[in-house]
Tab-separated table of C-alpha atoms in Angstrom:
chain	number	residue	atom	x	y	z
A	743	UNK	CA	26.547	12.988	42.731
A	744	UNK	CA	23.766	14.639	40.735
A	745	UNK	CA	22.537	12.994	37.593
A	746	UNK	CA	21.212	15.806	35.695
A	747	UNK	CA	23.478	19.044	34.663
A	748	UNK	CA	22.775	22.149	36.895
A	749	UNK	CA	23.283	24.659	33.865
A	750	UNK	CA	19.851	24.441	32.775
A	751	UNK	CA	17.328	25.888	35.181
A	752	UNK	CA	13.882	27.193	35.273
A	753	UNK	CA	14.556	30.473	33.036
A	754	UNK	CA	16.579	28.399	30.467
A	755	UNK	CA	13.687	25.901	30.434
A	756	UNK	CA	11.263	28.652	29.431
A	757	UNK	CA	13.364	30.300	27.159
A	758	UNK	CA	13.702	27.233	25.154
A	759	UNK	CA	10.030	26.439	24.856
A	760	UNK	CA	9.005	30.036	23.848
A	761	UNK	CA	12.004	30.638	21.520
A	762	UNK	CA	11.497	27.321	19.494
A	763	UNK	CA	7.636	27.681	19.424
A	764	UNK	CA	8.017	31.291	18.298
A	765	UNK	CA	10.554	30.507	15.615
A	766	UNK	CA	8.413	27.651	14.185
A	767	UNK	CA	5.511	29.658	14.329
A	768	UNK	CA	6.768	32.510	12.397
A	769	UNK	CA	8.254	30.020	9.766
A	770	UNK	CA	4.991	28.170	9.479
A	771	UNK	CA	2.900	31.395	8.895
A	772	UNK	CA	3.089	30.690	5.411
A	773	UNK	CA	3.158	26.862	4.162
A	774	UNK	CA	2.657	25.052	1.116
A	775	UNK	CA	0.119	22.768	2.566
A	776	UNK	CA	-2.103	23.106	5.777
A	777	UNK	CA	-4.034	19.998	6.698
A	778	UNK	CA	-6.910	20.381	8.994
A	779	UNK	CA	-7.052	17.284	11.370
A	780	UNK	CA	-4.456	14.936	12.756
A	781	UNK	CA	-6.176	11.785	12.297
A	782	UNK	CA	-5.102	8.794	10.008
A	783	UNK	CA	-5.998	10.468	6.739
A	784	UNK	CA	-4.383	13.984	7.771
A	785	UNK	CA	-1.209	12.215	8.970
A	786	UNK	CA	-1.259	10.117	6.001
A	787	UNK	CA	-1.423	13.093	3.688
A	788	UNK	CA	0.972	15.189	5.648
A	789	UNK	CA	3.578	12.219	5.797
A	790	UNK	CA	3.457	11.757	1.928
A	791	UNK	CA	3.711	15.669	1.382
A	792	UNK	CA	6.659	16.116	3.525
A	793	UNK	CA	8.714	13.136	2.353
A	794	UNK	CA	8.262	14.955	-1.284
A	795	UNK	CA	9.682	18.242	0.038
A	796	UNK	CA	6.423	20.185	0.584
A	797	UNK	CA	6.178	22.462	3.496
A	798	UNK	CA	3.458	21.079	5.582
A	799	UNK	CA	1.622	21.990	8.805
A	800	UNK	CA	-1.007	20.084	10.499
A	801	UNK	CA	-3.537	21.737	12.948
A	802	UNK	CA	-5.381	19.962	15.387
A	803	UNK	CA	-7.906	20.889	18.155
A	804	UNK	CA	-7.016	18.382	20.427
A	805	UNK	CA	-3.861	18.047	22.608
A	806	UNK	CA	-3.272	14.747	21.096
A	807	UNK	CA	-2.521	13.462	17.675
A	808	UNK	CA	-4.335	10.673	15.944
A	809	UNK	CA	-7.894	11.395	16.038
A	810	UNK	CA	-10.215	8.268	16.421
A	811	UNK	CA	-7.102	5.935	15.240
A	812	UNK	CA	-6.429	5.248	19.069
A	813	UNK	CA	-9.283	2.691	19.156
A	814	UNK	CA	-10.708	0.446	16.377
A	815	UNK	CA	-14.524	0.400	17.474
A	816	UNK	CA	-16.773	0.111	20.476
A	817	UNK	CA	-13.657	1.003	22.743
A	818	UNK	CA	-11.987	-2.147	21.583
A	819	UNK	CA	-8.390	-0.938	20.222
A	820	UNK	CA	-7.543	-3.675	17.483
A	821	UNK	CA	-7.953	-1.905	14.232
A	822	UNK	CA	-8.801	-3.385	10.940
A	823	UNK	CA	-7.573	-2.901	7.398
A	824	UNK	CA	-9.106	-4.542	4.280
A	825	UNK	CA	-6.837	-5.440	1.235
A	826	UNK	CA	-4.946	-3.584	-0.104
A	827	UNK	CA	-4.402	-0.848	2.729
A	828	UNK	CA	-2.314	-3.390	4.540
A	829	UNK	CA	0.628	-2.389	2.252
A	830	UNK	CA	0.624	0.877	4.088
A	831	UNK	CA	1.092	-0.846	7.319
A	832	UNK	CA	4.115	-2.564	5.749
A	833	UNK	CA	5.638	0.855	4.704
A	834	UNK	CA	5.377	2.085	8.303
A	835	UNK	CA	6.772	-1.223	9.905
A	836	UNK	CA	3.497	-1.914	11.547
A	837	UNK	CA	2.875	-5.515	12.441
A	838	UNK	CA	-0.356	-7.102	11.952
A	839	UNK	CA	-2.002	-10.539	11.390
A	840	UNK	CA	-4.394	-11.685	8.941
A	841	UNK	CA	-7.805	-12.502	10.937
A	842	UNK	CA	-9.763	-13.519	7.785
A	843	UNK	CA	-9.336	-13.344	3.922
A	844	UNK	CA	-8.006	-10.213	2.962
A	845	UNK	CA	-9.158	-8.636	6.270
A	846	UNK	CA	-6.002	-7.695	8.549
A	847	UNK	CA	-5.841	-6.656	12.362
A	848	UNK	CA	-3.317	-4.680	14.207
A	849	UNK	CA	-3.094	-3.033	17.768
A	850	UNK	CA	-4.280	0.508	17.309
A	851	UNK	CA	-2.051	2.319	19.495
A	852	UNK	CA	0.917	0.693	17.732
A	853	UNK	CA	-0.638	1.656	14.221
A	854	UNK	CA	-1.186	5.183	15.178
A	855	UNK	CA	2.120	5.908	17.085
A	856	UNK	CA	3.912	4.412	13.940
A	857	UNK	CA	1.939	6.842	11.814
A	858	UNK	CA	2.517	9.939	13.872
A	859	UNK	CA	6.386	8.959	14.217
A	860	UNK	CA	6.461	8.638	10.242
A	861	UNK	CA	4.959	11.973	9.845
A	862	UNK	CA	7.412	13.689	12.284
A	863	UNK	CA	10.259	11.956	10.834
A	864	UNK	CA	9.146	13.225	7.441
A	865	UNK	CA	9.189	16.779	8.709
A	866	UNK	CA	5.588	17.770	9.213
A	867	UNK	CA	4.907	20.463	11.841
A	868	UNK	CA	2.009	20.522	14.254
A	869	UNK	CA	-0.027	22.972	15.949
A	870	UNK	CA	-2.249	21.115	18.447
A	871	UNK	CA	-4.706	22.699	20.626
A	872	UNK	CA	-5.603	24.936	17.613
A	873	UNK	CA	-8.965	25.266	16.364
A	874	UNK	CA	-10.258	26.229	12.636
A	875	UNK	CA	-12.381	29.325	12.952
A	876	UNK	CA	-12.732	30.148	9.142
A	877	UNK	CA	-11.008	29.797	5.745
A	878	UNK	CA	-9.210	32.550	3.884
A	879	UNK	CA	-10.706	33.075	0.349
A	880	UNK	CA	-9.046	35.626	-1.851
A	881	UNK	CA	-10.116	35.911	-5.486
A	882	UNK	CA	-12.504	32.866	-5.202
A	883	UNK	CA	-9.504	30.783	-4.129
A	884	UNK	CA	-8.792	29.258	-0.606
A	885	UNK	CA	-5.380	30.447	0.418
A	886	UNK	CA	-5.170	29.796	4.130
A	887	UNK	CA	-6.855	29.206	7.556
A	888	UNK	CA	-8.183	31.481	10.368
A	889	UNK	CA	-7.249	29.683	13.586
A	890	UNK	CA	-7.606	30.315	17.349
A	891	UNK	CA	-6.397	28.503	20.554
A	892	UNK	CA	-9.036	25.635	21.377
A	893	UNK	CA	-9.234	26.853	25.044
A	894	UNK	CA	-10.464	30.045	23.744
A	895	UNK	CA	-13.781	28.453	22.793
A	896	UNK	CA	-14.599	27.640	26.757
A	897	UNK	CA	-13.997	31.254	27.707
A	898	UNK	CA	-17.134	33.212	28.525
A	899	UNK	CA	-17.821	35.678	25.851
A	900	UNK	CA	-18.735	38.478	28.567
A	901	UNK	CA	-15.390	38.054	30.080
A	902	UNK	CA	-12.998	38.253	26.924
A	903	UNK	CA	-12.983	38.006	23.302
A	904	UNK	CA	-9.683	36.639	21.469
A	905	UNK	CA	-9.265	37.593	17.911
A	906	UNK	CA	-8.000	34.680	15.679
A	907	UNK	CA	-4.807	35.007	13.503
A	908	UNK	CA	-4.439	33.629	9.781
A	909	UNK	CA	-1.928	31.240	8.473
A	910	UNK	CA	-1.424	31.536	4.691
A	911	UNK	CA	-1.035	28.186	2.542
A	912	UNK	CA	-1.134	27.430	-1.026
A	913	UNK	CA	-3.507	24.535	-0.613
A	914	UNK	CA	-5.627	23.441	2.296
A	915	UNK	CA	-6.861	19.903	3.166
A	916	UNK	CA	-9.891	19.192	5.218
A	917	UNK	CA	-9.216	16.109	7.078
A	918	UNK	CA	-11.343	16.716	10.015
A	919	UNK	CA	-13.323	13.790	9.948
A	920	UNK	CA	-17.125	13.569	9.952
A	921	UNK	CA	-17.344	17.316	10.912
A	922	UNK	CA	-15.915	18.493	7.633
A	923	UNK	CA	-15.213	21.627	9.166
A	924	UNK	CA	-13.568	23.585	6.345
A	925	UNK	CA	-16.077	22.154	3.766
A	926	UNK	CA	-18.775	23.387	6.218
A	927	UNK	CA	-17.203	26.915	6.160
A	928	UNK	CA	-17.823	27.048	2.426
A	929	UNK	CA	-21.424	25.742	2.692
A	930	UNK	CA	-22.276	28.425	5.018
A	931	UNK	CA	-21.308	31.051	2.314
A	932	UNK	CA	-23.261	28.945	-0.191
A	933	UNK	CA	-19.940	28.008	-2.344
A	934	UNK	CA	-20.372	24.239	-1.801
A	935	UNK	CA	-23.523	22.013	-0.811
A	936	UNK	CA	-22.781	19.040	1.304
A	937	UNK	CA	-24.667	15.653	1.343
A	938	UNK	CA	-24.413	14.600	4.815
A	939	UNK	CA	-23.036	11.447	6.041
A	940	UNK	CA	-24.895	8.234	4.601
A	941	UNK	CA	-25.796	4.915	6.729
A	942	UNK	CA	-23.034	2.547	7.217
A	943	UNK	CA	-22.061	0.317	4.249
A	944	UNK	CA	-18.416	-0.578	4.482
A	945	UNK	CA	-17.983	-2.516	1.149
A	946	UNK	CA	-19.343	0.595	-0.628
A	947	UNK	CA	-17.738	3.454	1.517
A	948	UNK	CA	-14.014	2.494	1.440
A	949	UNK	CA	-13.914	2.693	-2.475
A	950	UNK	CA	-16.236	5.636	-2.636
A	951	UNK	CA	-14.294	7.661	-0.110
A	952	UNK	CA	-10.998	7.205	-1.720
A	953	UNK	CA	-12.536	7.777	-5.454
A	954	UNK	CA	-13.985	11.144	-4.070
A	955	UNK	CA	-10.968	12.382	-2.413
A	956	UNK	CA	-9.926	15.607	-4.154
A	957	UNK	CA	-10.440	19.169	-4.805
A	958	UNK	CA	-13.910	20.522	-3.628
A	959	UNK	CA	-13.199	24.174	-4.169
A	960	UNK	CA	-10.209	25.874	-5.784
A	961	UNK	CA	-7.407	25.431	-3.012
A	962	UNK	CA	-9.569	22.979	-0.656
A	963	UNK	CA	-9.009	19.312	-0.991
A	964	UNK	CA	-11.087	16.883	1.170
A	965	UNK	CA	-10.067	13.772	2.676
A	966	UNK	CA	-10.989	10.856	5.100
A	967	UNK	CA	-14.459	11.080	6.611
A	968	UNK	CA	-14.916	14.471	5.535
A	969	UNK	CA	-15.233	13.128	2.023
A	970	UNK	CA	-18.300	11.280	3.355
A	971	UNK	CA	-20.007	14.091	4.886
A	972	UNK	CA	-19.071	16.179	1.802
A	973	UNK	CA	-20.741	13.895	-0.923
A	974	UNK	CA	-23.290	12.049	1.213
A	975	UNK	CA	-21.440	8.739	0.964
A	976	UNK	CA	-22.049	5.611	3.408
A	977	UNK	CA	-20.311	5.990	6.764
A	978	UNK	CA	-17.376	3.482	6.889
A	979	UNK	CA	-17.340	2.188	10.480
A	980	UNK	CA	-14.275	1.027	12.302
A	981	UNK	CA	-12.156	0.046	9.610
A	982	UNK	CA	-9.215	2.373	8.635
A	983	UNK	CA	-7.758	1.325	5.089
A	984	UNK	CA	-9.787	4.082	3.189
A	985	UNK	CA	-8.583	6.777	5.623
A	986	UNK	CA	-4.934	5.794	4.839
A	987	UNK	CA	-5.510	5.466	1.007
A	988	UNK	CA	-7.612	8.653	1.032
A	989	UNK	CA	-4.844	10.737	2.883
A	990	UNK	CA	-2.532	9.260	-0.078
A	991	UNK	CA	-4.647	10.276	-2.647
A	992	UNK	CA	-5.158	13.867	-0.917
A	993	UNK	CA	-1.214	14.137	-0.866
A	994	UNK	CA	-1.160	13.298	-4.498
A	995	UNK	CA	-3.811	15.628	-5.459
A	996	UNK	CA	-1.958	18.458	-3.537
A	997	UNK	CA	1.304	17.739	-5.354
A	998	UNK	CA	-0.472	18.247	-8.625
A	999	UNK	CA	-2.211	21.543	-7.616
A	1000	UNK	CA	1.030	22.862	-6.227
A	1001	UNK	CA	2.721	22.068	-9.921
A	1002	UNK	CA	-0.081	23.864	-11.595
A	1003	UNK	CA	0.446	26.967	-9.583
A	1004	UNK	CA	4.199	26.385	-10.463
A	1005	UNK	CA	5.342	26.757	-6.827
A	1006	UNK	CA	6.767	23.325	-6.454
A	1007	UNK	CA	9.458	20.980	-8.237
A	1008	UNK	CA	8.775	17.418	-7.209
A	1009	UNK	CA	11.303	15.504	-5.100
A	1010	UNK	CA	12.252	12.729	-7.504
A	1011	UNK	CA	11.759	9.825	-4.944
A	1012	UNK	CA	8.896	7.181	-4.446
A	1013	UNK	CA	6.290	8.095	-1.820
A	1014	UNK	CA	6.572	4.612	-0.322
């Protein structure tokens, strides 16, 4: 007796994949917010925005989500959180223990998988294997991203040239980590100047990264370690609290900007 039904063969599976992808791709050709990077800051920002009814797309150059959140540091996967960021672990239902006063530890795979699931549950959509090539800037305001498939970068230029496409958004968040890829695109045009990442100083960097999270150019918000590169702040090292709180602050900033643009009516429910 067969276990699986025989009605759905190869062609139906192919149609299901392509039809659903194209349907979602067409829908997200225009988003309220596009986030560059599916690391902890990007996932946190996306989760909070989608929970407030904001149409949110995250693009990620890798085939996996989570960025460097899967490991803590030095290829050892316990992830650390300093007070008060453990409160977000409580929100996400991530178990942890207090290692020393105000320092908490949790298995990184458990934490990142819970955060990814929370973002998906909230309604965030993802385009992985997608690389940012440029920003769309109209009337001195960032209004979208120019993207291409990540594997295109590996193709020899003399064999093929694949033009990128544009995805429109009212707000773009650069959560691309140390590379700060979107901010760097503005710097290349002389629109902003970055400070480069400073030396490690965790007790200074976590507060500074959260405090500096915000709009760096009309339409572009910077979050996570991209904040360090943008403003020349100390690097944070292998602790993740500021990533989550920076993502939350980026979401709050995006909500304020959407309200200023009069394109968004807040969903009246708490973020947590």
